[in-house]
Short mmCIF file of C-alpha atoms in Angstrom, two decimals:
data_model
loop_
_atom_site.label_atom_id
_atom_site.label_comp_id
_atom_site.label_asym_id
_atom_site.label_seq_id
_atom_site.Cartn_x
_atom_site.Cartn_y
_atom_site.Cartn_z
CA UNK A 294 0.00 0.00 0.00
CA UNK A 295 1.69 3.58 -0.96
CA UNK A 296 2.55 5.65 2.07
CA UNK A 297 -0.44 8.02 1.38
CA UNK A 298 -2.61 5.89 1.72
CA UNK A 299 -1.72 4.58 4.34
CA UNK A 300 -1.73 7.78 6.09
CA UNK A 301 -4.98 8.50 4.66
CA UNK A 302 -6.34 5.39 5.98
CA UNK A 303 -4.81 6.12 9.68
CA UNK A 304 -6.44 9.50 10.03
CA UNK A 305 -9.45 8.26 8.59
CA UNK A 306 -10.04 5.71 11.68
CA UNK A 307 -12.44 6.76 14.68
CA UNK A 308 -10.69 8.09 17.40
CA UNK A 309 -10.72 5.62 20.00
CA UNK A 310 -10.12 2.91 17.93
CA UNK A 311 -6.89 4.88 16.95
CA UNK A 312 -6.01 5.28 20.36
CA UNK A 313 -6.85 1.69 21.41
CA UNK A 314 -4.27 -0.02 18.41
CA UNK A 315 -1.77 2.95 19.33
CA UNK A 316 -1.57 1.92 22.99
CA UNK A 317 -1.60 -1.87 21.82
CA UNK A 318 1.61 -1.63 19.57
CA UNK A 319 3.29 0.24 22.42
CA UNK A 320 2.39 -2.41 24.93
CA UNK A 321 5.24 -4.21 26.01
CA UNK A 322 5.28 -8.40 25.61
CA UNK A 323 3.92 -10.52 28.44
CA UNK A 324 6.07 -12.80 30.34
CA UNK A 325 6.14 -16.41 29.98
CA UNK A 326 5.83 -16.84 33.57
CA UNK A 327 5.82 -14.81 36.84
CA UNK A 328 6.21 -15.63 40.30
CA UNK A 329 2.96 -16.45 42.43
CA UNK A 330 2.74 -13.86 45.16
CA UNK A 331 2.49 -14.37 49.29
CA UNK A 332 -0.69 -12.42 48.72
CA UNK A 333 -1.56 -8.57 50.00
CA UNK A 334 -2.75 -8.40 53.90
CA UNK A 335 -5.01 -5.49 54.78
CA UNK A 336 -3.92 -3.33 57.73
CA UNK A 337 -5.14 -4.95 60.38
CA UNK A 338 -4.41 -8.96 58.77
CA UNK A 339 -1.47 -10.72 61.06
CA UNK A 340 2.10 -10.39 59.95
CA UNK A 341 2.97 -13.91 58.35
CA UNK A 342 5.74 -15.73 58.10
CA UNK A 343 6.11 -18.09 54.71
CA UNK A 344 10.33 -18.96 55.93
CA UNK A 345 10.48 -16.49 58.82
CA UNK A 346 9.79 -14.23 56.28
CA UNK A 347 10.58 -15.60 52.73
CA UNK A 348 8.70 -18.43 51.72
CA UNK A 349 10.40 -21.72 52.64
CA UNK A 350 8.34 -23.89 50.09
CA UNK A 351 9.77 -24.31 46.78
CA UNK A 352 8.67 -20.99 44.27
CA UNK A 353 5.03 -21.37 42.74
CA UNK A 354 5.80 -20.36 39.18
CA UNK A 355 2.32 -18.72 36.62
CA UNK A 356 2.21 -19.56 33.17
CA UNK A 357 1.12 -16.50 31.18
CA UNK A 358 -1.12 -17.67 28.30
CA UNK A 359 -2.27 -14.59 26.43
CA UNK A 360 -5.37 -15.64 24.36
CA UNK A 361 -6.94 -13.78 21.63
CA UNK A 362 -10.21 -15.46 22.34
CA UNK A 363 -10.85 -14.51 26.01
CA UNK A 364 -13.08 -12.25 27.55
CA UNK A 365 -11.25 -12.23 31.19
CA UNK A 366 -8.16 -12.49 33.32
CA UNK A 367 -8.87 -16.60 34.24
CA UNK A 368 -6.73 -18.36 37.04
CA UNK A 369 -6.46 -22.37 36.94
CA UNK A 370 -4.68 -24.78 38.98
CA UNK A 371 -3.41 -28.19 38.06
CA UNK A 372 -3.00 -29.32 41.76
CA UNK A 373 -1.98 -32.70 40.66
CA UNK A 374 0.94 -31.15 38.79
CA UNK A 375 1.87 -28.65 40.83
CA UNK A 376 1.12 -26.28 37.75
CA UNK A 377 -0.79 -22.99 38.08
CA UNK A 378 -1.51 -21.30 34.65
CA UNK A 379 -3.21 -17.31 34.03
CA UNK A 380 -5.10 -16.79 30.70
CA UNK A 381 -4.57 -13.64 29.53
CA UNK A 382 -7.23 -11.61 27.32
CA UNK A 383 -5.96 -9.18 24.74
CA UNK A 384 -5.27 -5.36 26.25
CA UNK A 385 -4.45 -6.42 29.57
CA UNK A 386 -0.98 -4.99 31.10
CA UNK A 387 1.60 -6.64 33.36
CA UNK A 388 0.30 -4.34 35.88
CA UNK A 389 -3.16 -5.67 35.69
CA UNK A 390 -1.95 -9.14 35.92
CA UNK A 391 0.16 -8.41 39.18
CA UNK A 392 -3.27 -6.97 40.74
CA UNK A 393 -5.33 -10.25 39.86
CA UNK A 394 -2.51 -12.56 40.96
CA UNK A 395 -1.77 -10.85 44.56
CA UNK A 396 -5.78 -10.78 45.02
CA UNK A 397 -6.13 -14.80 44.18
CA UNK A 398 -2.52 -16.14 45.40
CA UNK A 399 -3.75 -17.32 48.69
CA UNK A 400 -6.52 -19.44 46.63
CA UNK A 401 -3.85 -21.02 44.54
CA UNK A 402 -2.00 -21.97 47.12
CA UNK A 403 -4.53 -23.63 48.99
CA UNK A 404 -5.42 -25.93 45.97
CA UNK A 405 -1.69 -26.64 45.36
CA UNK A 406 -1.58 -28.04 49.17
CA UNK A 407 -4.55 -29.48 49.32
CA UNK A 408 -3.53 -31.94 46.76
CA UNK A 409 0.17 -31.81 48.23
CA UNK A 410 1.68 -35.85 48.95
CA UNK A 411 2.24 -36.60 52.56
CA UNK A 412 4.81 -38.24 54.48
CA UNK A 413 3.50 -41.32 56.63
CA UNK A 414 3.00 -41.45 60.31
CA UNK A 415 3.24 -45.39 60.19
CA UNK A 416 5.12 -47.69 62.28
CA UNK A 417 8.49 -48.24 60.69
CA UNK A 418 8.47 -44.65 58.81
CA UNK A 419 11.41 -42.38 59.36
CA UNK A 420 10.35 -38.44 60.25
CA UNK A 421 12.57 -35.17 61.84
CA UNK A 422 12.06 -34.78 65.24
CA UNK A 423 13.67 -31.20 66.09
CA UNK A 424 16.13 -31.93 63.16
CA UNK A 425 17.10 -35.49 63.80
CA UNK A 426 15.65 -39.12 62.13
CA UNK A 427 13.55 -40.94 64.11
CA UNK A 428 12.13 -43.79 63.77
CA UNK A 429 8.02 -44.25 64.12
CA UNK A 430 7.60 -48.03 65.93
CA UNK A 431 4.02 -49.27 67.43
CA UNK A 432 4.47 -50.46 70.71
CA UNK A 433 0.77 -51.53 72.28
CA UNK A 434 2.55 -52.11 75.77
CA UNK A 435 2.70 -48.63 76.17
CA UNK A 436 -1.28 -47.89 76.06
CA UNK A 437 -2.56 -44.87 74.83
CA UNK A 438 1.19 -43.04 75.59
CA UNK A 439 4.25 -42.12 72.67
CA UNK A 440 7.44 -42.06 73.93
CA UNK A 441 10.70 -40.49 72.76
CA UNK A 442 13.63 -43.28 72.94
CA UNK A 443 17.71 -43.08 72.24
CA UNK A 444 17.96 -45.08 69.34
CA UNK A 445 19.40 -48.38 69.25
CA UNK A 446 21.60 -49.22 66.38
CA UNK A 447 20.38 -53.29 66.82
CA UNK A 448 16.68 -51.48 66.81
CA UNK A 449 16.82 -49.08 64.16
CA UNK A 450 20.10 -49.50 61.80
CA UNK A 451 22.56 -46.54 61.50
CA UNK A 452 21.95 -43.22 61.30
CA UNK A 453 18.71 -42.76 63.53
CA UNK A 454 18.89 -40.43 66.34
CA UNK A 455 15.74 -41.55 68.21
CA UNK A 456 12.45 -43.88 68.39
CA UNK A 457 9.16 -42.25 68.68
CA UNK A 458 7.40 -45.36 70.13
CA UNK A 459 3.52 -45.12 69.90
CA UNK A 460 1.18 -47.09 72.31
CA UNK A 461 -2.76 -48.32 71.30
CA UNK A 462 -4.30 -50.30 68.78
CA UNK A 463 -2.24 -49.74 65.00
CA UNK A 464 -4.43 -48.79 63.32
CA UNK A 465 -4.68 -45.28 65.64
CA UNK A 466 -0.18 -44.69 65.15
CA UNK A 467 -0.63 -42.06 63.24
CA UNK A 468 -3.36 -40.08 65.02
CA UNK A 469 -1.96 -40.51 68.24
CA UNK A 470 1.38 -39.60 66.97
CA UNK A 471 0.21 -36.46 64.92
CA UNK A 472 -1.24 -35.48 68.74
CA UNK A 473 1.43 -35.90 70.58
CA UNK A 474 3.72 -33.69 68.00
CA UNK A 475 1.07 -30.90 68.08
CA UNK A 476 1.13 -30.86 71.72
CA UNK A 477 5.01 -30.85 71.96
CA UNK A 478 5.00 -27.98 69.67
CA UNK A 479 2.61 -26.08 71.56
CA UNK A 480 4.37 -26.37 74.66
CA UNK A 481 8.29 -25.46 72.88
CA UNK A 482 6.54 -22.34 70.91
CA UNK A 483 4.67 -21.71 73.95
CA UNK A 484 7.94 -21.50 76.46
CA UNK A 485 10.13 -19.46 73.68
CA UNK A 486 7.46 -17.14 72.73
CA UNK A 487 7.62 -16.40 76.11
CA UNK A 488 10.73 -16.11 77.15
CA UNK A 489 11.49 -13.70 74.12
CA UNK A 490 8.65 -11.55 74.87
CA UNK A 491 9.56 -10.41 78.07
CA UNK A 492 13.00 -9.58 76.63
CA UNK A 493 10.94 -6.83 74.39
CA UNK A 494 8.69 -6.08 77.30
CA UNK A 495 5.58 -6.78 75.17
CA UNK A 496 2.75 -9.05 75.80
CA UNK A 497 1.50 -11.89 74.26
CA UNK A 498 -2.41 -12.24 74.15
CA UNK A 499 -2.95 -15.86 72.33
CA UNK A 500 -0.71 -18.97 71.32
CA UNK A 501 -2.42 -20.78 68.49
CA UNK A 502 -0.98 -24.12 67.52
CA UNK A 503 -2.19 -24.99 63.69
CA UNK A 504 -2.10 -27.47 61.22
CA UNK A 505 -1.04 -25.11 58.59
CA UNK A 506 1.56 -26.25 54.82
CA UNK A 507 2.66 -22.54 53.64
CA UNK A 508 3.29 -20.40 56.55
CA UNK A 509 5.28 -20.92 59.69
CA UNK A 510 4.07 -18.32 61.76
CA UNK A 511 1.34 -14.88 61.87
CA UNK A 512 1.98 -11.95 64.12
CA UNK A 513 -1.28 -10.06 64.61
CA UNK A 514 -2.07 -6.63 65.72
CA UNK A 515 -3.60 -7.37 68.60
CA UNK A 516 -0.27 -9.43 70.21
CA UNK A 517 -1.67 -13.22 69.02
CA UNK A 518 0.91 -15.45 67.92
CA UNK A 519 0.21 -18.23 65.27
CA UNK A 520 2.65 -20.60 64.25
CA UNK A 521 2.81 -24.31 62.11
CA UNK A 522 3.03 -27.86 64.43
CA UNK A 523 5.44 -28.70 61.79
CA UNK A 524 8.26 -26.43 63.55
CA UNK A 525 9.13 -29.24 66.19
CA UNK A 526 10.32 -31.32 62.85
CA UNK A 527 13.15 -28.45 62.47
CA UNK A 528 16.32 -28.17 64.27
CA UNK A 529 16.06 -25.93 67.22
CA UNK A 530 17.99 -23.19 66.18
CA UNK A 531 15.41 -22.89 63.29
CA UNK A 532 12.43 -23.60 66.04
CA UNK A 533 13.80 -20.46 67.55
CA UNK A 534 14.46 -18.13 64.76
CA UNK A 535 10.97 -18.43 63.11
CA UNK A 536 9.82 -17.52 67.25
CA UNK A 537 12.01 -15.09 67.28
CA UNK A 538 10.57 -13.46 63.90
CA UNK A 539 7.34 -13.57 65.51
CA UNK A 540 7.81 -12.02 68.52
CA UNK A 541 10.06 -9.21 66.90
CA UNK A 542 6.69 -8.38 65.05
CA UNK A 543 5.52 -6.92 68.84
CA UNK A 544 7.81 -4.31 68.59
CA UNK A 545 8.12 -4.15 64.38
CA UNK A 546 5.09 -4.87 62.60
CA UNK A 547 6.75 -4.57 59.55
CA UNK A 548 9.96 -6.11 57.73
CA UNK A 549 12.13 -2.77 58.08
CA UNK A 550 15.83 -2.38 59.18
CA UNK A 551 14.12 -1.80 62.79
CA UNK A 552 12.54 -5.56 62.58
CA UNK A 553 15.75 -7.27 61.71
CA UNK A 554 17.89 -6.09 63.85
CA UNK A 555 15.27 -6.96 67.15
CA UNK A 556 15.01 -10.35 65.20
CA UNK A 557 18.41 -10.99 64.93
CA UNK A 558 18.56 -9.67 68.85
CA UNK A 559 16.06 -12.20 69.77
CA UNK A 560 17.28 -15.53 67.69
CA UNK A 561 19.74 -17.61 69.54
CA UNK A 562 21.70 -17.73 66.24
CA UNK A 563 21.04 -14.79 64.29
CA UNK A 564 18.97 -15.18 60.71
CA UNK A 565 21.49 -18.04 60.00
CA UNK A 566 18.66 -20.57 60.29
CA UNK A 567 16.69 -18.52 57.39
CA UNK A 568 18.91 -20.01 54.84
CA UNK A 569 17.91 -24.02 56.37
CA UNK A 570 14.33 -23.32 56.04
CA UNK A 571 15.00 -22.42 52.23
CA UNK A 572 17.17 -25.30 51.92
CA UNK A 573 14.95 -27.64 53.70
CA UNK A 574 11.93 -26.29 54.41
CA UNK A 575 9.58 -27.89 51.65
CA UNK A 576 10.46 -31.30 52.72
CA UNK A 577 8.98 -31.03 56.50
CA UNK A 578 5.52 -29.35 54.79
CA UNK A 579 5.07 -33.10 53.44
CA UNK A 580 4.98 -34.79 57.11
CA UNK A 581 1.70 -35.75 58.35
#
């Protein structure tokens, strides 16, 4: 087509249409994929902890699919591959995208560990216990009780730090044993949380103990600490760190210079233990 045409043709178009295909051929390319976010918290929503404060479960990676066809911004989850995938509409911007993923992340990730495999609790399975293998035996002389043993190389081959043995019928190991870890948790969260808050001067209003497979621990507003069961799997250094994070929320609630330095004031070993619980993290959400 000659150039005058052309120009003919473009000044002939409506306005808006003009205006529409002008800011279309300036629009930048999507990405393939982009990160799945921790999610924005009102105001008043609890401080959470995904690592301490990074997440410690492996990245949750979006697919961008821009389709020509679609009417709207459309989130799906493959939970049984671990896949999440956004189908785009023409004319949206990476902006908009960020906006719709931050608003439905927390859905996301609740289908991805819904549908997440889990470790046994059965007699003869191997599980942390504050960092260290032990092994799960059945033991109906002991009743309804668990018990934490030394491990006995004869018992439990090489390698094993300790035997959770778990009294009652078999076929109730792994409830009773899922129990008796919450309640240890509760009571070594419980003791640190408040040790650490009396160092700050601050008061704690509520310990919650939960059953929880992306966050370690929430700080609210109003002085209530939540944190995962799952944290008496970890080594204790790490048990303490993510307590430590928590309670530092008191004072900072916030992730500023401020809160890091009372964290790393409070945490028997600094923010080493951050980098285990990126490492290693994943693995304990599988337990139970």
């Amino acid at each position: 087509m000659p150039a005058a045409s052309w120009r003919s043709y473009s000044l002939a178009m409506p306005s808006r249409k003009l205006t529409t295909l002008r800011r279309l051929i300036r629009r930048p390319a999507l990405p393939d994929t982009l990160p799945l976010p921790t999610g924005r918290l009102p105001a008043h929503a609890p401080v959470e902890t995904q690592e301490g404060a990074e997440s410690a479960a492996e990245p949750v990676s979006v697919a961008i699919r821009p389709h020509p066809n679609a009417r709207r911004l459309t989130l799906r989850v493959d939970a049984a591959r671990g896949v999440v995938r956004l189908t785009v509409p023409p004319g949206i911007g990476i902006g908009q995208i960020e906006g719709f993923l931050d608003r439905h992340a927390d859905w996301a990730r609740q289908k991805l560990e819904e549908a997440a495999p889990r470790g046994s609790l059965a007699d003869g399975e191997i599980i942390p216990f504050r960092g260290e293998p032990h092994l799960i035996r059945h033991d109906p002389a002991l009743g309804r009780r668990v018990e934490r043993r030394l491990a006995r190389p004869d018992e439990t081959g090489p390698g094993i730090a300790g035997v959770l043995a778990v009294g009652g019928p078999a076929e109730h190991v792994a409830s009773r044993l899922l129990a008796w870890l919450k309640a240890a948790a509760r009571k070594e969260l419980a003791e640190r949380s408040d040790k650490k808050a009396a160092l700050l001067g601050k008061a704690i209003s509520r310990i919650t103990v939960r059953d929880t497979r992306s966050r370690w621990g929430s700080c609210s507003s109003s002085g209530a600490l939540s944190f995962s069961w799952r944290l008496i799997l970890a080594p204790e250094a790490v048990i303490d760190y993510v307590v430590a994070h928590e309670v530092a929320h008191l004072a900072e609630m916030n992730h500023s210079p401020a809160f890091w330095a009372v964290c790393a004031r409070l945490s028997e070993e600094g923010l080493a233990p951050r980098d285990w619980l990126k490492r290693h993290g994943s693995a304990l959400w599988q337990v139970g």
